[in-house]
Amino acid sequence: MVDLNKPVQYIKGVGPNRVSLLKRLGIETLGDLISFFPREHEDRSKPKNISSLVDGEEALISAFPIGRMNEIRIRKNLTICKLFVRDETGGVEIDWYNQGYLKNNFTINKRYCFYGKVSIKGGRITMQSPVYDLDGTNKNTGKIIPIYPLTYKLSQNTMRKIMENGIEEVYGKLDETLPKYIIDTYKLIDINTAIKQIHFPDNFQSFNQARRRLVFEELFSMQLALLKLKNKYDTNKFGIQFSKDVKMSDVINKLPYKLTKAQLRVLEEIDNDMESVKPMNRLLQGDVGSGKTIVALIAAYKCVKSGYQAVIMAPTAILAAQHLESFKENLDDFGVRCELLVSGISKKKKEDILERLKNGEIDILIGTHAVFEDNVQFKNLGLVVTDEQHRFGVRQRSKLVEKGHNPDVLVMTATPIPRTLAIILYGDLDISIIDELPPNRKKIETYAVTKQYEARVNNFIAKQVDSGRQCYVVCPLVEENEEMDLKSAVELAKTYKEKLFPNYRVECLHGKMKAKEKDDIMERFKNGEIDILVSTTVIEVGVNVPNANLMIIENAQRFGLAQLHQLRGRVGRGEYQSYCILKYEGNSQNIKERMNIIAKSNDGFVIAEKDLELRGSGEFFGTKQHGLPEFKIANLFTDLEMLKEVQAIVNEILSKDPDLEAPENKILNKMVDNKFNNRIEI
Ligand code: ADP
Ligand code: MG
């Protein structure tokens, strides 16, 4: 059988240089390579008549040269090679730039296929720099050609060659990954055919069959892994029954504000879960600013007063510190002891915290990833809360859970995905939704502008800062490359600091800074000692600075809608009218539409739904930023029906054979293990 773990360097056509290029695309093994799917395909199989060509399209023609190629020198470093060709219906001028070596490649009256971009001006048809073949050789034309999502210095041609070699190595040798009865029942094609046809389809029908099979498998394995996990929680475990005598209303009645109906409803769901013997395993969804923290706090109170400890996980130290502050504010009076554990603290302090935690002298531990460490031990952990869950994977969550004996789990997220989808995707969790914002929130006025408004935007920043407010500037994402993100953040901060706003207090914040530096800057921003904070998306989650009322997002078109919405949630947290200005580039319809949605809507759920709809498969921005699992081929919007179908299938399989022990299901255990062990987080 074929070894899918074989490093790519042993594949024909891959030298050391290409190894590193492939690595950047996440391709390190033969297995990675063949599951690097094309973004789209170009049909270079059927030639069009020259007379029916349309301006702007990419098309294939089959034609013969009617004269020799002319090389025309335009200036020192620019020559154009012109070749006139005809078919039975008309003529085309073909242009190549600086490619004089093509001169002797064409013979008059022999037929060639050309594939390239057509331009028609005043009746004159030209084709720019096409790829071509002598008719019948089918190297670059004559078939359906895969186009890969390449963002680095790797050409489509090279990638295609490497892929051809990779597919050749595996074709016919791949083990089937789905049980035979499933393949038969749902009329799926076999894995070998699917992998070959997804890259190099014979025709679009085979491509569709290949895609169907691979989407099925991807969704199926995800559902299987999730639902198996859920079953584990549901059936095998006895959890903690927290005391019915501890009333959440003790805290609720002392709050300086009234909880919203949605918050109360969600708390009731949580209260029921906590009092029941089944361990709670609940996802709490709520738009930014909907007040999830207080819900977690009240649940933690119930836990502590029932005699257990609680842990609250936040994705950043800043956020953890902020949580600590509000926990202390609300719980000190009840004698609840809260502590902060982040990686930046001194060794001595840390040892002290660990000691007290173990002895039960700390009731609520709030922290970051530092909490996962093995030496963090509780006396009797009863409740695990993770905030902004998409930052933590399923496995990390279970690591925390293992620090107690079947503690209750509450997972909070501001990623507002449509409920139908949430039920399926978070199959291992029950779901509560806060679908209401606290009263009197002002709408964040949002404007999408192009470069020509730059001066006005800068004036607006100055105006807000002059009147005592503060401003966030969010740097563009630069592909999925941290180093470049960093560079762009630092450069942008420099521009703001030295050129645009030399008389204001401008600082830069990015993910590569030491935790202490970050906290320090954030602290100063909170205290009003910084006017303009230029930052990467590290400020995305949960920070509360009520005096900041303006957010500028640079190159907004590069962000996903859900993420823009999340970022925008950093302002509008105080009494001041708040603004978000999206600076964008590009004039495609899709970009304009997306900017428009953010500007018009403040409802995270509406935005999330639109986002899914407008996001094509294989688009540069993956689902990572949505907090959804990442898919290689499935598209959550267009494949929703398939997802529903697959969920039903998985439910049926697991109801009959919960541990996948039947001989025909044995193969599925491997699938589940793979899902949890490889790099894909679900
Ligand atoms: P998120 O859901 O984004 O985590 P937070 O929990 O940070 O939101 O809450 C945002 C702000 O709203 C906090 O300052 C919090 O004190 C406040 N808040 C929460 N619930 C209410 C409420 N019912 N009425 C008024 N303010 C509230
Ligand atoms: Mg929050």
XYZ file of C-alpha atoms and ligand atoms in Angstrom:
710
model
C 0.000 0.000 0.000
C 1.047 3.542 -0.551
C 2.654 5.559 2.235
C 0.785 8.830 2.547
C 3.213 10.071 5.176
C 6.019 10.089 2.676
C 7.631 13.558 2.685
C 6.966 15.551 -0.481
C 10.658 15.862 -1.242
C 10.585 12.287 -2.527
C 7.944 13.082 -5.088
C 9.177 13.569 -8.621
C 9.604 17.242 -9.498
C 10.008 18.439 -5.913
C 13.430 19.827 -5.049
C 14.523 21.539 -1.819
C 13.293 24.917 -2.979
C 9.862 23.587 -3.773
C 9.697 21.697 -0.507
C 9.690 24.999 1.319
C 7.162 26.552 -1.054
C 4.855 23.600 -0.564
C 5.327 23.739 3.164
C 3.964 27.245 3.199
C 0.811 25.857 1.685
C 0.624 23.287 4.438
C 1.818 20.474 2.190
C 4.484 18.311 3.762
C 3.533 14.780 2.852
C 2.152 12.886 -0.092
C -1.155 12.725 1.779
C -1.197 16.510 2.224
C -0.455 16.947 -1.452
C -3.283 14.868 -2.839
C -5.761 16.479 -0.479
C -4.740 19.963 -1.561
C -7.772 20.497 -3.716
C -8.112 22.823 -6.705
C -9.877 26.115 -6.212
C -11.584 25.761 -9.560
C -11.172 24.189 -12.955
C -10.806 25.697 -16.374
C -12.444 23.971 -19.244
C -9.811 23.745 -21.918
C -11.447 20.778 -23.509
C -13.818 22.196 -26.088
C -12.627 24.755 -28.628
C -14.909 27.658 -29.461
C -15.442 29.098 -32.912
C -13.497 32.308 -33.281
C -16.634 34.049 -34.505
C -18.398 33.318 -31.214
C -15.676 34.606 -28.869
C -16.743 37.153 -26.282
C -14.713 40.100 -25.064
C -13.058 39.426 -21.699
C -13.581 35.669 -21.559
C -10.904 33.009 -21.333
C -11.398 30.591 -24.147
C -9.930 27.760 -26.120
C -9.610 28.022 -29.885
C -8.313 25.535 -32.410
C -6.664 27.392 -35.300
C -3.679 27.506 -37.665
C -1.099 30.250 -38.234
C -1.463 32.075 -41.521
C 1.981 33.639 -41.486
C 5.234 33.718 -39.578
C 5.454 35.230 -36.136
C 6.399 38.940 -36.056
C 8.575 40.236 -33.288
C 8.105 43.960 -32.735
C 10.373 45.996 -30.515
C 8.362 48.526 -28.496
C 11.172 49.848 -26.307
C 14.359 48.656 -24.702
C 12.952 45.884 -22.572
C 9.707 45.199 -24.335
C 8.970 43.220 -27.452
C 5.675 41.874 -28.684
C 5.412 38.708 -30.728
C 2.385 38.667 -32.967
C 0.981 35.597 -34.612
C -2.088 35.638 -36.832
C -4.225 32.499 -36.762
C -7.517 31.438 -38.338
C -10.157 28.799 -37.973
C -13.141 28.192 -40.268
C -15.073 31.124 -38.790
C -12.598 33.961 -38.341
C -9.156 35.253 -37.423
C -7.364 36.215 -34.206
C -4.159 38.101 -33.469
C -2.198 36.411 -30.721
C 0.222 38.481 -28.639
C 3.040 37.370 -26.382
C 5.313 39.767 -24.539
C 9.088 39.317 -24.384
C 8.913 35.745 -25.593
C 10.944 35.879 -28.785
C 12.010 32.291 -28.239
C 8.535 31.211 -29.321
C 9.404 32.298 -32.858
C 10.219 28.890 -34.252
C 7.533 26.992 -32.383
C 4.803 27.394 -34.960
C 4.472 25.965 -38.457
C 2.164 27.565 -40.990
C -0.958 25.531 -41.686
C -0.524 23.167 -38.765
C -3.357 23.221 -36.241
C -2.764 24.402 -32.678
C -4.969 24.879 -29.643
C -4.644 28.193 -27.812
C -6.145 28.986 -24.450
C -6.093 32.536 -23.158
C -7.880 35.763 -22.468
C -9.823 37.243 -25.361
C -10.142 40.919 -26.039
C -12.299 42.427 -28.766
C -11.927 46.075 -29.655
C -13.514 47.657 -32.705
C -14.023 44.257 -34.316
C -10.365 43.296 -33.846
C -9.983 40.087 -31.855
C -6.795 39.471 -29.889
C -5.696 36.832 -27.415
C -3.043 37.666 -24.799
C -0.239 35.281 -23.859
C -2.185 32.058 -24.283
C -0.954 28.600 -23.389
C -0.955 26.329 -26.415
C -0.438 22.836 -27.804
C 0.031 21.350 -31.186
C -3.437 19.956 -31.867
C -3.750 16.473 -30.434
C -0.913 16.698 -27.894
C -3.098 17.936 -25.017
C -0.421 19.138 -22.656
C -1.807 22.495 -21.637
C -5.126 22.343 -23.394
C -7.625 19.765 -24.498
C -8.725 18.899 -20.998
C -10.149 20.277 -17.826
C -7.339 21.941 -15.939
C -7.181 22.375 -12.153
C -6.397 25.795 -10.739
C -4.910 25.688 -7.249
C -5.183 28.300 -4.518
C -1.541 29.331 -4.704
C -0.516 32.438 -2.857
C 3.221 32.084 -2.994
C 5.873 31.774 -5.658
C 4.665 28.577 -7.155
C 3.209 28.568 -10.634
C 0.073 26.735 -11.631
C 2.057 24.760 -14.162
C 4.604 23.595 -11.626
C 1.950 22.701 -9.122
C 0.020 20.791 -11.738
C 3.105 18.786 -12.679
C 3.850 17.951 -9.042
C 0.250 16.978 -8.512
C 0.265 14.747 -11.575
C 3.269 12.922 -10.183
C 1.671 12.645 -6.765
C -1.583 11.290 -8.130
C 0.317 8.820 -10.264
C 1.999 7.451 -7.140
C -1.232 6.856 -5.282
C -3.783 6.080 -7.958
C -5.205 2.596 -7.535
C -3.342 2.095 -4.275
C -5.377 4.117 -1.796
C -7.227 2.150 0.860
C -10.930 2.760 0.889
C -11.802 5.035 3.796
C -15.581 4.537 3.958
C -17.369 1.253 4.744
C -18.631 -0.552 1.679
C -22.259 -0.460 2.773
C -22.145 3.329 2.947
C -20.556 3.625 -0.470
C -23.226 1.335 -1.883
C -26.207 2.875 -0.104
C -25.333 6.455 -1.014
C -23.956 5.639 -4.431
C -20.567 7.209 -3.816
C -17.595 6.671 -6.069
C -14.498 4.938 -4.710
C -11.633 6.858 -3.134
C -9.125 6.277 -5.921
C -11.408 7.565 -8.627
C -12.485 10.458 -6.442
C -8.956 11.669 -5.754
C -7.953 11.443 -9.383
C -11.075 13.088 -10.736
C -11.108 15.925 -8.214
C -7.756 17.051 -9.594
C -7.871 15.970 -13.204
C -11.473 15.313 -14.158
C -12.333 13.676 -17.469
C -15.430 15.818 -17.604
C -17.531 17.909 -15.258
C -19.828 15.051 -14.434
C -16.977 13.020 -13.002
C -15.754 16.084 -11.184
C -19.139 16.481 -9.520
C -19.200 12.852 -8.488
C -15.724 13.152 -7.065
C -16.623 16.278 -5.180
C -19.796 14.718 -3.806
C -17.882 11.769 -2.481
C -15.169 13.890 -0.857
C -17.601 16.383 0.656
C -19.597 13.482 2.031
C -16.508 12.013 3.596
C -15.322 15.277 5.074
C -18.653 16.093 6.673
C -19.187 12.504 7.703
C -15.905 12.217 9.546
C -16.495 15.503 11.329
C -19.980 14.493 12.420
C -18.848 11.075 13.482
C -16.087 12.485 15.649
C -18.349 15.107 17.209
C -21.303 12.878 17.891
C -19.155 10.171 19.299
C -17.742 12.703 21.712
C -21.223 13.834 22.657
C -22.330 10.267 23.282
C -19.416 9.850 25.581
C -20.609 12.787 27.622
C -24.261 11.822 27.547
C -24.228 8.203 28.425
C -21.264 7.221 30.451
C -20.961 9.894 32.996
C -22.423 11.029 36.246
C -21.684 14.637 36.885
C -22.028 16.967 39.816
C -25.444 17.967 41.113
C -24.973 21.516 42.276
C -27.051 22.577 45.237
C -30.666 23.604 44.673
C -30.314 25.823 47.731
C -27.803 28.118 46.069
C -29.844 30.746 44.294
C -28.526 32.584 41.269
C -30.863 35.411 42.213
C -28.561 36.269 45.143
C -26.166 37.747 42.634
C -28.737 38.879 40.102
C -30.488 41.072 42.672
C -27.287 42.864 43.547
C -26.293 43.808 40.004
C -26.293 47.499 39.075
C -28.463 46.697 36.030
C -31.332 44.410 35.130
C -30.478 41.328 33.145
C -32.101 41.022 29.750
C -34.814 38.443 29.167
C -32.385 36.480 27.054
C -29.761 36.432 29.795
C -32.340 35.237 32.319
C -33.565 32.504 30.007
C -30.040 31.281 29.374
C -29.271 31.309 33.099
C -32.301 29.174 33.736
C -31.088 26.632 31.184
C -27.702 26.621 32.853
C -29.219 26.376 36.325
C -31.193 23.295 35.273
C -28.123 21.705 33.788
C -26.103 22.406 36.898
C -28.664 20.885 39.210
C -29.077 17.795 37.070
C -26.832 14.780 37.463
C -25.799 14.832 33.826
C -22.656 16.904 33.261
C -23.487 20.170 31.555
C -21.936 20.523 28.136
C -23.350 23.733 26.803
C -22.451 26.296 24.154
C -23.460 29.852 24.932
C -23.726 31.966 21.826
C -24.249 35.678 21.985
C -23.290 38.617 19.868
C -20.441 40.859 21.033
C -21.606 42.946 23.947
C -24.639 40.797 24.676
C -23.398 40.188 28.223
C -22.032 36.685 28.341
C -19.472 37.393 31.062
C -22.071 38.041 33.729
C -23.784 34.769 32.847
C -20.537 32.892 33.383
C -19.997 34.759 36.613
C -23.393 33.779 37.999
C -22.864 30.150 37.029
C -19.472 30.254 38.753
C -21.127 31.668 41.873
C -23.541 28.753 41.964
C -20.672 26.346 41.569
C -18.578 27.895 44.327
C -21.408 28.169 46.828
C -22.182 24.513 46.204
C -18.695 23.725 47.419
C -16.708 23.432 44.179
C -14.114 25.420 42.262
C -14.557 27.017 38.857
C -12.088 27.862 36.109
C -12.597 30.537 33.465
C -10.395 30.362 30.370
C -9.814 33.469 28.300
C -7.829 33.614 25.047
C -5.652 36.570 26.047
C -4.100 37.851 29.248
C -5.763 41.191 28.738
C -9.154 39.622 28.619
C -8.443 37.400 31.598
C -7.427 40.419 33.658
C -10.574 42.192 32.615
C -12.689 39.244 33.681
C -10.916 39.101 37.014
C -11.792 42.708 37.603
C -15.495 42.219 37.031
C -15.560 38.964 38.987
C -14.005 40.659 41.984
C -16.333 43.600 41.682
C -19.398 41.385 41.819
C -18.282 38.491 43.989
C -15.995 39.962 46.684
C -19.033 40.768 48.801
C -20.032 37.122 48.746
C -16.640 36.041 50.012
C -15.729 34.329 46.766
C -11.964 34.221 46.221
C -10.818 34.831 42.628
C -7.272 34.592 41.245
C -5.573 35.271 37.953
C -3.156 32.814 36.330
C -1.378 33.957 33.190
C 2.043 33.047 31.863
C 3.609 36.437 32.623
C 3.509 36.221 36.415
C 6.536 35.589 38.633
C 7.552 32.094 39.601
C 6.956 32.755 43.250
C 3.485 34.119 42.706
C 2.663 31.211 40.472
C 3.786 28.656 43.015
C 1.685 30.372 45.617
C -1.394 30.278 43.392
C -0.898 26.615 42.515
C -0.553 25.769 46.178
C -3.709 27.594 47.218
C -5.610 26.198 44.275
C -4.749 22.678 45.323
C -5.768 23.359 48.896
C -9.081 24.834 47.852
C -8.203 28.341 49.008
C -9.017 29.751 45.591
C -12.622 29.451 44.431
C -12.420 30.773 40.904
C -9.323 30.654 38.747
C -9.311 32.937 35.730
C -6.548 32.480 33.219
C -5.125 31.865 29.796
C -3.416 28.855 28.245
C -1.267 28.699 31.368
C -4.201 26.962 33.033
C -3.787 23.893 30.802
C -0.420 23.013 32.288
C -0.181 19.752 34.134
C 0.921 21.269 37.417
C -2.305 23.243 37.661
C -4.364 21.066 40.001
C -7.655 21.767 41.655
C -9.050 20.480 44.914
C -12.459 19.888 43.401
C -13.096 21.461 40.042
C -16.817 21.713 39.312
C -17.197 24.121 36.396
C -15.101 24.824 33.310
C -15.891 27.945 31.305
C -14.063 28.780 28.084
C -14.591 32.223 26.641
C -14.385 32.788 22.877
C -14.291 29.071 22.301
C -12.964 29.169 18.750
C -9.562 29.966 20.148
C -9.456 26.617 21.862
C -9.895 23.252 20.254
C -11.981 20.383 21.471
C -8.924 18.617 22.785
C -7.802 21.553 24.863
C -11.230 21.758 26.353
C -11.138 18.135 27.358
C -7.739 18.625 28.924
C -9.286 21.070 31.353
C -12.237 18.798 31.966
C -9.838 16.068 33.010
C -8.629 18.220 35.882
C -11.932 17.482 37.645
C -14.358 14.600 37.931
C -16.895 15.188 35.182
C -17.235 18.923 35.806
C -19.875 20.977 34.054
C -18.694 22.739 30.915
C -19.817 26.053 29.512
C -18.358 27.229 26.227
C -18.958 30.851 25.266
C -18.619 32.310 21.815
C -19.479 35.490 20.002
C -19.281 33.730 16.673
C -22.838 34.099 15.583
C -23.508 31.221 13.288
C -27.025 30.375 12.171
C -28.780 28.065 14.574
C -29.410 25.294 12.060
C -25.733 25.169 11.364
C -24.718 25.460 15.003
C -26.817 22.470 15.970
C -25.019 20.403 13.409
C -21.535 21.729 13.824
C -21.457 21.794 17.565
C -23.095 18.417 17.661
C -21.344 17.658 20.920
C -22.850 20.619 22.762
C -26.292 21.819 23.817
C -26.895 25.358 22.710
C -28.108 28.501 24.455
C -28.393 31.790 22.647
C -28.479 35.345 23.958
C -30.329 36.987 21.125
C -30.822 40.401 22.685
C -28.507 43.259 23.572
C -28.782 45.181 26.839
C -31.056 48.215 26.406
C -29.848 51.659 25.399
C -26.992 50.475 23.272
C -26.351 52.936 20.512
C -25.925 51.596 17.011
C -22.309 51.745 15.885
C -22.390 53.929 12.821
C -20.415 52.162 10.144
C -19.088 53.556 6.885
C -17.221 51.819 4.094
C -14.875 54.150 2.218
C -12.212 53.979 -0.465
C -8.801 55.625 -0.587
C -10.045 58.969 -1.806
C -11.650 59.578 1.608
C -8.386 59.099 3.467
C -7.917 62.764 4.374
C -11.452 63.058 5.661
C -11.068 59.924 7.749
C -7.892 61.309 9.303
C -9.638 64.573 10.097
C -12.392 62.633 11.752
C -9.890 60.736 13.912
C -8.335 64.020 14.995
C -11.741 65.448 15.799
C -12.724 62.527 18.007
C -9.402 62.445 19.817
C -9.491 66.216 20.319
C -12.803 65.839 22.045
C -11.274 63.342 24.467
C -12.105 60.022 22.811
C -9.733 57.238 21.749
C -9.344 55.366 18.513
C -8.413 51.862 17.389
C -6.731 51.314 14.034
C -6.778 47.720 12.901
C -4.052 46.614 10.481
C -4.870 44.583 7.445
C -4.327 40.884 7.488
C -1.481 39.951 5.228
C -2.296 36.544 3.903
C -1.855 33.889 6.523
C 1.600 34.852 7.436
C 2.438 36.138 10.885
C 5.735 37.705 9.987
C 4.216 39.820 7.297
C 1.306 40.737 9.540
C 3.801 41.949 12.039
C 5.736 43.982 9.512
C 2.642 45.664 8.241
C 1.488 46.503 11.768
C 4.795 48.082 12.667
C 4.927 50.070 9.433
C 1.381 51.264 9.736
C 1.968 52.367 13.304
C 5.003 54.311 12.124
C 2.966 56.098 9.494
C 0.309 57.052 12.005
C 2.845 58.075 14.602
C 5.343 60.005 12.532
C 3.467 61.233 9.496
C -0.220 61.485 10.215
C -0.500 62.148 13.929
C 2.875 63.358 15.251
C 1.161 65.391 17.950
C -0.891 62.560 19.360
C -0.038 59.578 21.502
C 0.119 56.640 19.108
C 1.155 53.099 20.080
C 1.361 49.748 18.354
C 0.103 46.417 19.631
C 0.704 43.066 17.989
C 0.691 39.383 18.783
C 4.468 38.941 18.738
C 5.021 41.277 21.663
C 5.734 39.857 25.084
C 2.631 39.325 27.176
C 3.849 41.909 29.620
C 4.389 44.553 26.929
C 0.949 43.884 25.499
C -0.718 44.145 28.864
C 1.179 47.307 29.584
C 0.027 48.995 26.385
C -3.517 47.790 26.847
C -3.494 49.066 30.398
C -2.316 52.482 29.234
C -4.945 52.542 26.540
C -7.590 51.679 29.107
C -6.354 54.486 31.344
C -6.599 56.985 28.527
C -2.835 57.439 28.173
C -2.853 56.470 24.496
C -4.958 58.254 21.880
C -4.583 55.989 18.897
C -3.875 52.299 19.182
C -2.644 50.684 15.982
C -2.982 46.961 16.291
C -3.344 43.606 14.625
C -6.408 41.549 15.348
C -5.136 40.748 18.830
C -7.664 43.289 20.057
C -10.397 41.283 18.404
C -11.694 39.620 21.483
C -13.563 41.076 24.371
C -11.533 44.060 25.538
C -13.589 46.762 27.140
C -12.510 50.392 26.779
C -15.665 52.489 26.993
C -13.897 55.724 26.069
C -12.759 54.336 22.697
C -15.509 55.212 20.260
C -13.833 54.996 16.872
C -12.437 52.072 14.976
C -10.647 52.303 11.660
C -10.140 49.040 9.805
C -7.495 49.125 7.088
C -7.975 46.946 4.008
C -11.274 45.800 5.381
C -11.982 43.701 2.296
C -9.449 41.186 3.506
C -11.428 40.250 6.586
C -14.356 37.913 6.837
C -17.649 39.615 7.659
C -18.079 37.837 10.948
C -14.640 38.981 11.962
C -15.317 42.577 10.986
C -18.403 42.476 13.116
C -16.449 41.038 15.999
C -13.784 43.728 15.671
C -16.382 46.449 15.536
C -17.726 45.198 18.846
C -14.682 46.753 20.563
C -16.309 50.161 20.277
C -19.797 51.169 21.333
C -19.117 50.057 24.889
C -19.612 53.386 26.582
C -21.962 56.325 26.595
C -20.539 57.889 23.424
C -21.828 57.543 19.911
C -19.402 55.149 18.257
C -18.123 54.777 14.722
C -16.485 52.145 12.615
C -14.825 53.084 9.351
C -13.972 50.340 6.912
C -11.262 51.417 4.492
C -11.359 49.088 1.556
C -9.731 48.610 -1.831
C -10.991 46.985 -4.974
C -14.246 47.466 -6.801
C -15.554 43.970 -7.353
C -19.254 43.518 -6.796
C -18.596 40.977 -4.077
C -16.413 43.349 -2.071
C -18.921 46.170 -2.340
C -21.738 43.917 -1.298
C -19.850 42.648 1.711
C -18.888 46.128 2.863
C -22.486 47.156 2.446
C -23.764 44.370 4.665
C -21.489 45.385 7.531
C -22.362 49.031 7.145
C -26.099 48.312 7.136
C -26.500 45.570 9.713
C -25.567 45.341 13.349
C -26.966 41.874 13.816
C -24.250 39.267 14.061
C -26.560 36.466 13.019
C -27.686 38.199 9.849
C -24.084 39.010 9.049
C -22.918 35.459 9.640
C -25.545 34.059 7.359
C -24.682 36.499 4.584
C -21.033 35.793 5.080
C -21.515 32.110 4.464
C -23.558 32.861 1.403
C -21.076 35.246 -0.165
C -18.026 33.215 0.595
C -17.172 30.924 -2.269
C -15.507 27.635 -1.587
C -11.749 27.694 -1.692
C -11.681 31.397 -1.070
C -8.544 32.734 0.501
C -10.150 33.244 3.869
C -10.815 29.969 5.494
C -13.349 29.246 8.134
C -10.784 29.590 10.867
C -11.749 33.129 11.530
C -15.343 32.168 11.974
C -14.680 29.753 14.712
C -16.040 27.042 12.491
C -14.132 23.898 11.733
C -11.961 24.202 8.693
C -12.960 22.289 5.653
C -10.825 21.350 2.721
C -13.625 20.898 0.284
C -17.049 21.224 1.879
C -18.796 24.578 1.741
C -21.101 25.091 4.677
C -23.539 27.129 2.709
C -23.890 25.189 -0.493
C -23.438 21.814 1.170
C -25.867 22.373 4.030
C -28.303 19.784 2.673
C -25.566 17.213 2.495
C -24.577 18.108 6.046
C -28.098 17.412 7.289
C -28.221 14.133 5.439
C -24.860 13.094 6.801
C -25.852 13.936 10.350
C -28.885 11.679 10.092
C -26.727 8.864 8.752
C -24.187 9.248 11.539
C -26.903 9.330 14.187
C -28.298 6.099 12.887
C -24.939 4.377 12.804
C -24.109 5.460 16.350
C -27.518 4.499 17.721
C -26.999 0.955 16.481
C -23.302 0.706 17.181
C -22.198 3.427 19.630
C -18.631 2.213 19.974
C -18.215 1.318 16.315
C -17.451 -2.292 17.086
C -19.339 -4.013 14.291
C -16.902 -5.433 11.720
C -18.278 -3.240 8.956
C -17.736 -0.140 11.107
C -14.232 -0.912 12.348
C -12.774 1.215 9.606
C -14.604 4.233 11.051
C -12.626 4.220 14.272
C -9.591 5.081 12.255
C -11.452 7.958 10.736
C -12.369 9.355 14.157
C -8.812 8.990 15.416
C -7.471 10.781 12.385
C -9.885 13.611 12.888
C -8.637 14.188 16.406
C -4.991 13.574 15.770
C -4.184 15.492 12.653
C -3.953 19.211 12.398
C -7.624 19.804 11.801
C -9.356 21.085 14.898
C -13.011 20.395 15.220
P -19.774 39.823 25.654
O -21.025 39.043 25.503
O -19.314 40.398 24.349
O -18.701 39.073 26.366
P -19.723 41.428 28.008
O -20.070 40.335 28.913
O -18.327 41.899 27.972
O -20.170 41.084 26.528
O -20.702 42.644 28.318
C -20.549 43.886 27.713
C -20.916 45.001 28.679
O -22.321 44.996 28.932
C -20.257 44.874 30.010
O -19.778 46.152 30.378
C -21.378 44.435 30.948
O -21.192 44.917 32.259
C -22.591 45.055 30.320
N -23.862 44.332 30.541
C -24.048 43.009 30.546
N -25.349 42.698 30.729
C -25.999 43.868 30.844
C -27.377 44.215 31.048
N -28.327 43.312 31.172
N -27.674 45.534 31.105
C -26.711 46.476 30.983
N -25.413 46.215 30.806
C -25.044 44.926 30.724
Mg -16.853 38.406 26.086
